[in-house]
């Protein structure tokens, strides 16, 4: 089980130091769950420094598809690796919505991240309109094809897919456990078509969208829900730790 906290554009280096120190201490005895934080770029080095030797991994929130070049404002996977981070989140819906990220750029970024020996959390999910028009599976299938098309069998163990329905992000309105399980089972089927069974089973499918301590247990106990990508509730130590403890109590 993976519980990852996506900090979005919150927590500069100073706050990162105090938060990570407290998080490491708080989770020292929590076993059977992989935990990760995803700080903004300028806080990555501090997060890596504070969490070194702990059971908490560090992911960047994006990475470019080239190792270097004339790409003002971008950060490459090589740079993310050099700072000591474990991986990168790619294709978050906020990047797709506000920064013109497409299935094609998502696939390119994923390839470069994996080529840099990093892990990737690839995000996808339908909008409210798409769900209402019964386009959920068509959208997930299109987005997932781009993601898994970019990941060879031998790199798939470093792939996590985050199902994040756009209507559930930051709205307080999480997907029901059944909606999450249905989407994850659909995605699992796509993985089975692409990889051998063991690999398809090993790719982690995590759910994101208004995950809180109060709904974590029912979401995480679904068969194909292998963890959570937590936004708002990952910013407070107590709520994030509570979700991690819930996950540890459910499965190892
Ligand atoms: P919230 O948990 O704030 O809904 O955000 C989810 C998310 O976007 C995680 O990547």
PDB file of C-alpha atoms and ligand atoms in Angstrom:
ATOM      1  CA  UNK A   1       0.000   0.000   0.000  1.00  0.00           C
ATOM      2  CA  UNK A   2       1.268   3.471  -0.877  1.00  0.00           C
ATOM      3  CA  UNK A   3       0.084   6.657   0.782  1.00  0.00           C
ATOM      4  CA  UNK A   4       1.487   9.696  -1.008  1.00  0.00           C
ATOM      5  CA  UNK A   5       0.916  13.304   0.014  1.00  0.00           C
ATOM      6  CA  UNK A   6       0.738  15.728  -2.903  1.00  0.00           C
ATOM      7  CA  UNK A   7       1.514  19.096  -1.356  1.00  0.00           C
ATOM      8  CA  UNK A   8       0.724  20.994  -4.574  1.00  0.00           C
ATOM      9  CA  UNK A   9       1.911  24.630  -4.267  1.00  0.00           C
ATOM     10  CA  UNK A  10       2.225  24.543  -0.477  1.00  0.00           C
ATOM     11  CA  UNK A  11       5.167  24.344   1.950  1.00  0.00           C
ATOM     12  CA  UNK A  12       8.388  26.185   1.170  1.00  0.00           C
ATOM     13  CA  UNK A  13      11.757  24.905   2.426  1.00  0.00           C
ATOM     14  CA  UNK A  14      11.331  26.214   5.962  1.00  0.00           C
ATOM     15  CA  UNK A  15       7.960  24.603   6.543  1.00  0.00           C
ATOM     16  CA  UNK A  16       9.212  21.456   4.813  1.00  0.00           C
ATOM     17  CA  UNK A  17      11.988  21.054   7.381  1.00  0.00           C
ATOM     18  CA  UNK A  18       9.686  21.221  10.374  1.00  0.00           C
ATOM     19  CA  UNK A  19       6.963  19.114   8.740  1.00  0.00           C
ATOM     20  CA  UNK A  20       9.310  16.343   7.592  1.00  0.00           C
ATOM     21  CA  UNK A  21      11.074  16.152  10.942  1.00  0.00           C
ATOM     22  CA  UNK A  22       7.727  15.762  12.673  1.00  0.00           C
ATOM     23  CA  UNK A  23       6.453  13.289  10.061  1.00  0.00           C
ATOM     24  CA  UNK A  24       9.503  11.048  10.348  1.00  0.00           C
ATOM     25  CA  UNK A  25       9.138  10.932  14.114  1.00  0.00           C
ATOM     26  CA  UNK A  26       5.384  10.366  13.949  1.00  0.00           C
ATOM     27  CA  UNK A  27       5.667   7.471  11.454  1.00  0.00           C
ATOM     28  CA  UNK A  28       8.766   5.811  12.886  1.00  0.00           C
ATOM     29  CA  UNK A  29       6.778   2.831  14.189  1.00  0.00           C
ATOM     30  CA  UNK A  30       4.261   2.573  11.352  1.00  0.00           C
ATOM     31  CA  UNK A  31       4.969  -0.557   9.313  1.00  0.00           C
ATOM     32  CA  UNK A  32       3.456  -2.230   6.285  1.00  0.00           C
ATOM     33  CA  UNK A  33       2.779   0.952   4.335  1.00  0.00           C
ATOM     34  CA  UNK A  34       4.931   2.874   1.892  1.00  0.00           C
ATOM     35  CA  UNK A  35       4.654   6.591   2.506  1.00  0.00           C
ATOM     36  CA  UNK A  36       5.724   9.406   0.194  1.00  0.00           C
ATOM     37  CA  UNK A  37       5.571  13.184   0.120  1.00  0.00           C
ATOM     38  CA  UNK A  38       5.533  15.286  -3.064  1.00  0.00           C
ATOM     39  CA  UNK A  39       6.839  18.774  -2.245  1.00  0.00           C
ATOM     40  CA  UNK A  40       7.285  21.682  -4.661  1.00  0.00           C
ATOM     41  CA  UNK A  41      10.664  21.716  -6.457  1.00  0.00           C
ATOM     42  CA  UNK A  42      12.288  24.271  -4.161  1.00  0.00           C
ATOM     43  CA  UNK A  43      11.502  22.107  -1.132  1.00  0.00           C
ATOM     44  CA  UNK A  44      12.727  18.802  -2.575  1.00  0.00           C
ATOM     45  CA  UNK A  45      16.286  18.993  -1.264  1.00  0.00           C
ATOM     46  CA  UNK A  46      15.128  19.725   2.279  1.00  0.00           C
ATOM     47  CA  UNK A  47      12.581  16.911   2.180  1.00  0.00           C
ATOM     48  CA  UNK A  48      15.226  14.467   0.932  1.00  0.00           C
ATOM     49  CA  UNK A  49      17.658  15.597   3.631  1.00  0.00           C
ATOM     50  CA  UNK A  50      15.152  15.291   6.465  1.00  0.00           C
ATOM     51  CA  UNK A  51      13.683  11.979   5.309  1.00  0.00           C
ATOM     52  CA  UNK A  52      16.938  10.255   4.408  1.00  0.00           C
ATOM     53  CA  UNK A  53      17.066   6.875   6.131  1.00  0.00           C
ATOM     54  CA  UNK A  54      13.361   6.941   7.021  1.00  0.00           C
ATOM     55  CA  UNK A  55      10.514   4.974   5.457  1.00  0.00           C
ATOM     56  CA  UNK A  56       9.184   8.090   3.691  1.00  0.00           C
ATOM     57  CA  UNK A  57       9.984   8.556  -0.009  1.00  0.00           C
ATOM     58  CA  UNK A  58      10.114  11.884  -1.842  1.00  0.00           C
ATOM     59  CA  UNK A  59       8.574  12.617  -5.261  1.00  0.00           C
ATOM     60  CA  UNK A  60       8.703  15.743  -7.401  1.00  0.00           C
ATOM     61  CA  UNK A  61       5.351  16.987  -8.742  1.00  0.00           C
ATOM     62  CA  UNK A  62       6.465  17.005 -12.380  1.00  0.00           C
ATOM     63  CA  UNK A  63       9.523  16.483 -14.572  1.00  0.00           C
ATOM     64  CA  UNK A  64      10.392  17.337 -18.162  1.00  0.00           C
ATOM     65  CA  UNK A  65      10.904  14.879 -21.042  1.00  0.00           C
ATOM     66  CA  UNK A  66      14.473  15.951 -21.783  1.00  0.00           C
ATOM     67  CA  UNK A  67      17.468  15.664 -19.503  1.00  0.00           C
ATOM     68  CA  UNK A  68      18.555  19.244 -20.220  1.00  0.00           C
ATOM     69  CA  UNK A  69      17.961  21.961 -22.771  1.00  0.00           C
ATOM     70  CA  UNK A  70      16.448  25.336 -23.526  1.00  0.00           C
ATOM     71  CA  UNK A  71      13.186  24.800 -21.615  1.00  0.00           C
ATOM     72  CA  UNK A  72      12.775  27.825 -19.363  1.00  0.00           C
ATOM     73  CA  UNK A  73      10.830  27.055 -16.219  1.00  0.00           C
ATOM     74  CA  UNK A  74      11.120  23.277 -16.463  1.00  0.00           C
ATOM     75  CA  UNK A  75      13.027  20.780 -14.307  1.00  0.00           C
ATOM     76  CA  UNK A  76      14.414  17.536 -15.708  1.00  0.00           C
ATOM     77  CA  UNK A  77      14.226  14.028 -14.248  1.00  0.00           C
ATOM     78  CA  UNK A  78      18.020  14.002 -14.059  1.00  0.00           C
ATOM     79  CA  UNK A  79      17.855  17.039 -11.774  1.00  0.00           C
ATOM     80  CA  UNK A  80      15.147  15.430  -9.671  1.00  0.00           C
ATOM     81  CA  UNK A  81      17.336  12.320  -9.356  1.00  0.00           C
ATOM     82  CA  UNK A  82      20.421  14.376  -8.541  1.00  0.00           C
ATOM     83  CA  UNK A  83      18.704  16.017  -5.602  1.00  0.00           C
ATOM     84  CA  UNK A  84      18.027  12.518  -4.261  1.00  0.00           C
ATOM     85  CA  UNK A  85      14.285  12.219  -4.835  1.00  0.00           C
ATOM     86  CA  UNK A  86      12.768   8.813  -5.566  1.00  0.00           C
ATOM     87  CA  UNK A  87      10.409   9.724  -8.379  1.00  0.00           C
ATOM     88  CA  UNK A  88       7.974  12.178  -9.897  1.00  0.00           C
ATOM     89  CA  UNK A  89       4.235  12.661 -10.206  1.00  0.00           C
ATOM     90  CA  UNK A  90       3.262  13.071 -13.861  1.00  0.00           C
ATOM     91  CA  UNK A  91       0.036  14.152 -15.518  1.00  0.00           C
ATOM     92  CA  UNK A  92      -1.851  15.483 -12.521  1.00  0.00           C
ATOM     93  CA  UNK A  93      -5.224  16.855 -13.583  1.00  0.00           C
ATOM     94  CA  UNK A  94      -4.182  20.344 -12.479  1.00  0.00           C
ATOM     95  CA  UNK A  95      -1.306  20.133 -14.974  1.00  0.00           C
ATOM     96  CA  UNK A  96      -3.658  18.849 -17.645  1.00  0.00           C
ATOM     97  CA  UNK A  97      -6.243  21.565 -16.898  1.00  0.00           C
ATOM     98  CA  UNK A  98      -4.081  24.622 -16.297  1.00  0.00           C
ATOM     99  CA  UNK A  99      -0.791  23.884 -18.056  1.00  0.00           C
ATOM    100  CA  UNK A 100      -1.804  22.274 -21.342  1.00  0.00           C
ATOM    101  CA  UNK A 101      -0.525  18.831 -20.384  1.00  0.00           C
ATOM    102  CA  UNK A 102      -1.733  16.243 -22.898  1.00  0.00           C
ATOM    103  CA  UNK A 103      -1.612  12.452 -23.112  1.00  0.00           C
ATOM    104  CA  UNK A 104       1.329  12.876 -25.457  1.00  0.00           C
ATOM    105  CA  UNK A 105       3.399  15.091 -23.140  1.00  0.00           C
ATOM    106  CA  UNK A 106       2.459  12.882 -20.185  1.00  0.00           C
ATOM    107  CA  UNK A 107       3.800   9.833 -22.025  1.00  0.00           C
ATOM    108  CA  UNK A 108       7.020  11.633 -22.957  1.00  0.00           C
ATOM    109  CA  UNK A 109       7.593  12.790 -19.381  1.00  0.00           C
ATOM    110  CA  UNK A 110       6.958   9.303 -18.002  1.00  0.00           C
ATOM    111  CA  UNK A 111       9.519   7.783 -20.385  1.00  0.00           C
ATOM    112  CA  UNK A 112      12.236  10.198 -19.361  1.00  0.00           C
ATOM    113  CA  UNK A 113      11.470   9.775 -15.646  1.00  0.00           C
ATOM    114  CA  UNK A 114      11.749   5.991 -15.905  1.00  0.00           C
ATOM    115  CA  UNK A 115      14.892   6.247 -18.056  1.00  0.00           C
ATOM    116  CA  UNK A 116      16.395   8.261 -15.202  1.00  0.00           C
ATOM    117  CA  UNK A 117      15.847   5.304 -12.842  1.00  0.00           C
ATOM    118  CA  UNK A 118      13.136   7.141 -10.950  1.00  0.00           C
ATOM    119  CA  UNK A 119       9.664   5.946 -10.011  1.00  0.00           C
ATOM    120  CA  UNK A 120       6.552   7.546 -11.434  1.00  0.00           C
ATOM    121  CA  UNK A 121       3.057   8.235 -10.138  1.00  0.00           C
ATOM    122  CA  UNK A 122       1.002   8.795 -13.297  1.00  0.00           C
ATOM    123  CA  UNK A 123      -2.343  10.518 -12.731  1.00  0.00           C
ATOM    124  CA  UNK A 124      -5.542  10.179 -14.729  1.00  0.00           C
ATOM    125  CA  UNK A 125      -9.266  10.574 -14.185  1.00  0.00           C
ATOM    126  CA  UNK A 126     -12.486  11.787 -15.757  1.00  0.00           C
ATOM    127  CA  UNK A 127     -14.233  15.127 -15.281  1.00  0.00           C
ATOM    128  CA  UNK A 128     -17.739  15.411 -13.873  1.00  0.00           C
ATOM    129  CA  UNK A 129     -19.121  16.104 -17.334  1.00  0.00           C
ATOM    130  CA  UNK A 130     -17.433  13.030 -18.759  1.00  0.00           C
ATOM    131  CA  UNK A 131     -18.854  10.856 -15.984  1.00  0.00           C
ATOM    132  CA  UNK A 132     -22.347  12.271 -16.536  1.00  0.00           C
ATOM    133  CA  UNK A 133     -22.071  11.503 -20.234  1.00  0.00           C
ATOM    134  CA  UNK A 134     -20.983   7.945 -19.393  1.00  0.00           C
ATOM    135  CA  UNK A 135     -17.594   8.535 -20.936  1.00  0.00           C
ATOM    136  CA  UNK A 136     -15.614   7.477 -17.858  1.00  0.00           C
ATOM    137  CA  UNK A 137     -14.260   4.224 -19.287  1.00  0.00           C
ATOM    138  CA  UNK A 138     -13.497   5.782 -22.664  1.00  0.00           C
ATOM    139  CA  UNK A 139     -11.524   8.584 -20.995  1.00  0.00           C
ATOM    140  CA  UNK A 140      -9.691   6.276 -18.593  1.00  0.00           C
ATOM    141  CA  UNK A 141      -8.864   3.954 -21.426  1.00  0.00           C
ATOM    142  CA  UNK A 142      -7.443   6.768 -23.578  1.00  0.00           C
ATOM    143  CA  UNK A 143      -5.395   8.214 -20.704  1.00  0.00           C
ATOM    144  CA  UNK A 144      -4.189   4.820 -19.461  1.00  0.00           C
ATOM    145  CA  UNK A 145      -3.160   3.750 -22.971  1.00  0.00           C
ATOM    146  CA  UNK A 146      -0.852   6.762 -23.146  1.00  0.00           C
ATOM    147  CA  UNK A 147       0.590   5.959 -19.716  1.00  0.00           C
ATOM    148  CA  UNK A 148       1.145   2.233 -20.091  1.00  0.00           C
ATOM    149  CA  UNK A 149       2.218   2.618 -23.696  1.00  0.00           C
ATOM    150  CA  UNK A 150       5.162   4.570 -22.285  1.00  0.00           C
ATOM    151  CA  UNK A 151       6.119   1.897 -19.743  1.00  0.00           C
ATOM    152  CA  UNK A 152       7.852  -1.325 -20.749  1.00  0.00           C
ATOM    153  CA  UNK A 153       7.252  -4.508 -18.820  1.00  0.00           C
ATOM    154  CA  UNK A 154      10.624  -4.326 -17.071  1.00  0.00           C
ATOM    155  CA  UNK A 155       9.988  -0.763 -15.826  1.00  0.00           C
ATOM    156  CA  UNK A 156       6.402  -1.426 -14.739  1.00  0.00           C
ATOM    157  CA  UNK A 157       7.404  -2.225 -11.162  1.00  0.00           C
ATOM    158  CA  UNK A 158       8.315   1.472 -10.863  1.00  0.00           C
ATOM    159  CA  UNK A 159       4.906   2.612 -12.098  1.00  0.00           C
ATOM    160  CA  UNK A 160       2.039   3.702  -9.860  1.00  0.00           C
ATOM    161  CA  UNK A 161      -1.177   4.876 -11.485  1.00  0.00           C
ATOM    162  CA  UNK A 162      -3.294   7.337  -9.532  1.00  0.00           C
ATOM    163  CA  UNK A 163      -6.986   7.352 -10.408  1.00  0.00           C
ATOM    164  CA  UNK A 164      -8.141  10.854  -9.525  1.00  0.00           C
ATOM    165  CA  UNK A 165     -11.608  11.770 -10.738  1.00  0.00           C
ATOM    166  CA  UNK A 166     -11.401  15.506 -11.383  1.00  0.00           C
ATOM    167  CA  UNK A 167     -14.769  16.123  -9.687  1.00  0.00           C
ATOM    168  CA  UNK A 168     -13.416  14.639  -6.449  1.00  0.00           C
ATOM    169  CA  UNK A 169     -10.245  16.726  -6.245  1.00  0.00           C
ATOM    170  CA  UNK A 170     -10.380  19.421  -3.602  1.00  0.00           C
ATOM    171  CA  UNK A 171     -14.173  19.288  -3.519  1.00  0.00           C
ATOM    172  CA  UNK A 172     -14.682  17.277  -0.338  1.00  0.00           C
ATOM    173  CA  UNK A 173     -16.781  14.921  -2.474  1.00  0.00           C
ATOM    174  CA  UNK A 174     -14.816  11.677  -2.738  1.00  0.00           C
ATOM    175  CA  UNK A 175     -15.661   8.842  -5.101  1.00  0.00           C
ATOM    176  CA  UNK A 176     -17.663   6.157  -3.352  1.00  0.00           C
ATOM    177  CA  UNK A 177     -15.680   3.005  -2.573  1.00  0.00           C
ATOM    178  CA  UNK A 178     -17.616   1.262  -5.346  1.00  0.00           C
ATOM    179  CA  UNK A 179     -16.887   3.981  -7.910  1.00  0.00           C
ATOM    180  CA  UNK A 180     -13.198   3.793  -7.008  1.00  0.00           C
ATOM    181  CA  UNK A 181     -13.128  -0.009  -7.124  1.00  0.00           C
ATOM    182  CA  UNK A 182     -14.951  -0.095 -10.474  1.00  0.00           C
ATOM    183  CA  UNK A 183     -12.488   2.342 -12.032  1.00  0.00           C
ATOM    184  CA  UNK A 184      -9.512   0.511 -10.562  1.00  0.00           C
ATOM    185  CA  UNK A 185     -10.793  -2.884 -11.746  1.00  0.00           C
ATOM    186  CA  UNK A 186     -11.201  -1.399 -15.233  1.00  0.00           C
ATOM    187  CA  UNK A 187      -7.623  -0.063 -15.126  1.00  0.00           C
ATOM    188  CA  UNK A 188      -6.356  -3.407 -13.824  1.00  0.00           C
ATOM    189  CA  UNK A 189      -7.919  -5.055 -16.864  1.00  0.00           C
ATOM    190  CA  UNK A 190      -5.974  -2.720 -19.137  1.00  0.00           C
ATOM    191  CA  UNK A 191      -2.777  -3.625 -17.283  1.00  0.00           C
ATOM    192  CA  UNK A 192      -3.509  -7.333 -17.713  1.00  0.00           C
ATOM    193  CA  UNK A 193      -3.881  -6.781 -21.466  1.00  0.00           C
ATOM    194  CA  UNK A 194      -0.509  -5.054 -21.621  1.00  0.00           C
ATOM    195  CA  UNK A 195       1.736  -6.947 -19.144  1.00  0.00           C
ATOM    196  CA  UNK A 196       2.041 -10.451 -17.791  1.00  0.00           C
ATOM    197  CA  UNK A 197      -0.251 -11.217 -14.851  1.00  0.00           C
ATOM    198  CA  UNK A 198       2.314 -10.852 -12.101  1.00  0.00           C
ATOM    199  CA  UNK A 199       3.404  -7.458 -13.428  1.00  0.00           C
ATOM    200  CA  UNK A 200      -0.161  -6.247 -13.934  1.00  0.00           C
ATOM    201  CA  UNK A 201      -0.923  -7.203 -10.351  1.00  0.00           C
ATOM    202  CA  UNK A 202       2.185  -5.452  -9.080  1.00  0.00           C
ATOM    203  CA  UNK A 203       1.449  -2.044 -10.636  1.00  0.00           C
ATOM    204  CA  UNK A 204      -0.011   0.007  -7.839  1.00  0.00           C
ATOM    205  CA  UNK A 205      -3.361   1.656  -8.433  1.00  0.00           C
ATOM    206  CA  UNK A 206      -3.937   4.410  -5.919  1.00  0.00           C
ATOM    207  CA  UNK A 207      -7.035   6.562  -5.508  1.00  0.00           C
ATOM    208  CA  UNK A 208      -6.978  10.342  -5.121  1.00  0.00           C
ATOM    209  CA  UNK A 209      -9.721  12.895  -4.544  1.00  0.00           C
ATOM    210  CA  UNK A 210     -10.825  14.159  -1.135  1.00  0.00           C
ATOM    211  CA  UNK A 211      -9.231  11.309   0.797  1.00  0.00           C
ATOM    212  CA  UNK A 212      -9.504  12.049   4.510  1.00  0.00           C
ATOM    213  CA  UNK A 213      -8.999  10.086   7.734  1.00  0.00           C
ATOM    214  CA  UNK A 214     -12.791   9.559   7.833  1.00  0.00           C
ATOM    215  CA  UNK A 215     -13.096   7.876   4.426  1.00  0.00           C
ATOM    216  CA  UNK A 216      -9.650   6.264   4.076  1.00  0.00           C
ATOM    217  CA  UNK A 217     -10.544   2.876   5.559  1.00  0.00           C
ATOM    218  CA  UNK A 218     -13.477   2.166   3.243  1.00  0.00           C
ATOM    219  CA  UNK A 219     -11.614   3.324   0.140  1.00  0.00           C
ATOM    220  CA  UNK A 220      -8.393   1.467   0.988  1.00  0.00           C
ATOM    221  CA  UNK A 221     -10.199  -1.776   1.756  1.00  0.00           C
ATOM    222  CA  UNK A 222     -11.361  -2.137  -1.874  1.00  0.00           C
ATOM    223  CA  UNK A 223      -9.606  -5.019  -3.680  1.00  0.00           C
ATOM    224  CA  UNK A 224      -7.935  -2.971  -6.397  1.00  0.00           C
ATOM    225  CA  UNK A 225      -7.221   0.143  -4.351  1.00  0.00           C
ATOM    226  CA  UNK A 226      -3.535  -0.122  -3.454  1.00  0.00           C
ATOM    227  CA  UNK A 227      -3.183   3.207  -1.731  1.00  0.00           C
ATOM    228  CA  UNK A 228      -4.055   6.877  -1.909  1.00  0.00           C
ATOM    229  CA  UNK A 229      -2.763  10.125  -3.340  1.00  0.00           C
ATOM    230  CA  UNK A 230      -3.783  12.703  -0.776  1.00  0.00           C
ATOM    231  CA  UNK A 231      -3.943  16.456  -1.396  1.00  0.00           C
ATOM    232  CA  UNK A 232      -5.438  18.719   1.256  1.00  0.00           C
ATOM    233  CA  UNK A 233      -5.334  16.181   4.083  1.00  0.00           C
ATOM    234  CA  UNK A 234      -1.603  15.599   3.505  1.00  0.00           C
ATOM    235  CA  UNK A 235      -0.742  19.151   4.536  1.00  0.00           C
ATOM    236  CA  UNK A 236      -1.561  18.590   8.194  1.00  0.00           C
ATOM    237  CA  UNK A 237       0.584  16.150  10.106  1.00  0.00           C
ATOM    238  CA  UNK A 238      -2.234  14.606  12.103  1.00  0.00           C
ATOM    239  CA  UNK A 239      -4.595  13.927   9.204  1.00  0.00           C
ATOM    240  CA  UNK A 240      -1.822  12.560   6.971  1.00  0.00           C
ATOM    241  CA  UNK A 241      -0.439  10.350   9.738  1.00  0.00           C
ATOM    242  CA  UNK A 242      -3.951   9.101  10.509  1.00  0.00           C
ATOM    243  CA  UNK A 243      -4.417   8.016   6.872  1.00  0.00           C
ATOM    244  CA  UNK A 244      -1.025   6.258   6.908  1.00  0.00           C
ATOM    245  CA  UNK A 245      -1.942   4.446  10.120  1.00  0.00           C
ATOM    246  CA  UNK A 246      -5.291   3.404   8.687  1.00  0.00           C
ATOM    247  CA  UNK A 247      -3.510   1.961   5.646  1.00  0.00           C
ATOM    248  CA  UNK A 248      -1.027   0.110   7.830  1.00  0.00           C
ATOM    249  CA  UNK A 249      -3.905  -1.401   9.751  1.00  0.00           C
ATOM    250  CA  UNK A 250      -5.656  -2.675   6.623  1.00  0.00           C
ATOM    251  CA  UNK A 251      -2.961  -4.393   4.568  1.00  0.00           C
ATOM    252  CA  UNK A 252       0.740  -4.778   4.348  1.00  0.00           C
TER     253      UNK A 252
HETATM  254  P1  LIG B   1      -7.502  16.520  -2.475  1.00  0.00           P
HETATM  255  O1  LIG B   1      -7.109  15.358  -1.562  1.00  0.00           O
HETATM  256  O2  LIG B   1      -7.231  17.848  -1.869  1.00  0.00           O
HETATM  257  O3  LIG B   1      -8.860  16.341  -3.028  1.00  0.00           O
HETATM  258  O4  LIG B   1      -6.482  16.444  -3.722  1.00  0.00           O
HETATM  259  C1  LIG B   1      -6.311  15.243  -4.378  1.00  0.00           C
HETATM  260  C2  LIG B   1      -5.181  15.378  -5.313  1.00  0.00           C
HETATM  261  O5  LIG B   1      -5.242  16.114  -6.293  1.00  0.00           O
HETATM  262  C3  LIG B   1      -3.962  14.600  -5.035  1.00  0.00           C
HETATM  263  O6  LIG B   1      -3.098  14.640  -6.117  1.00  0.00           O
END
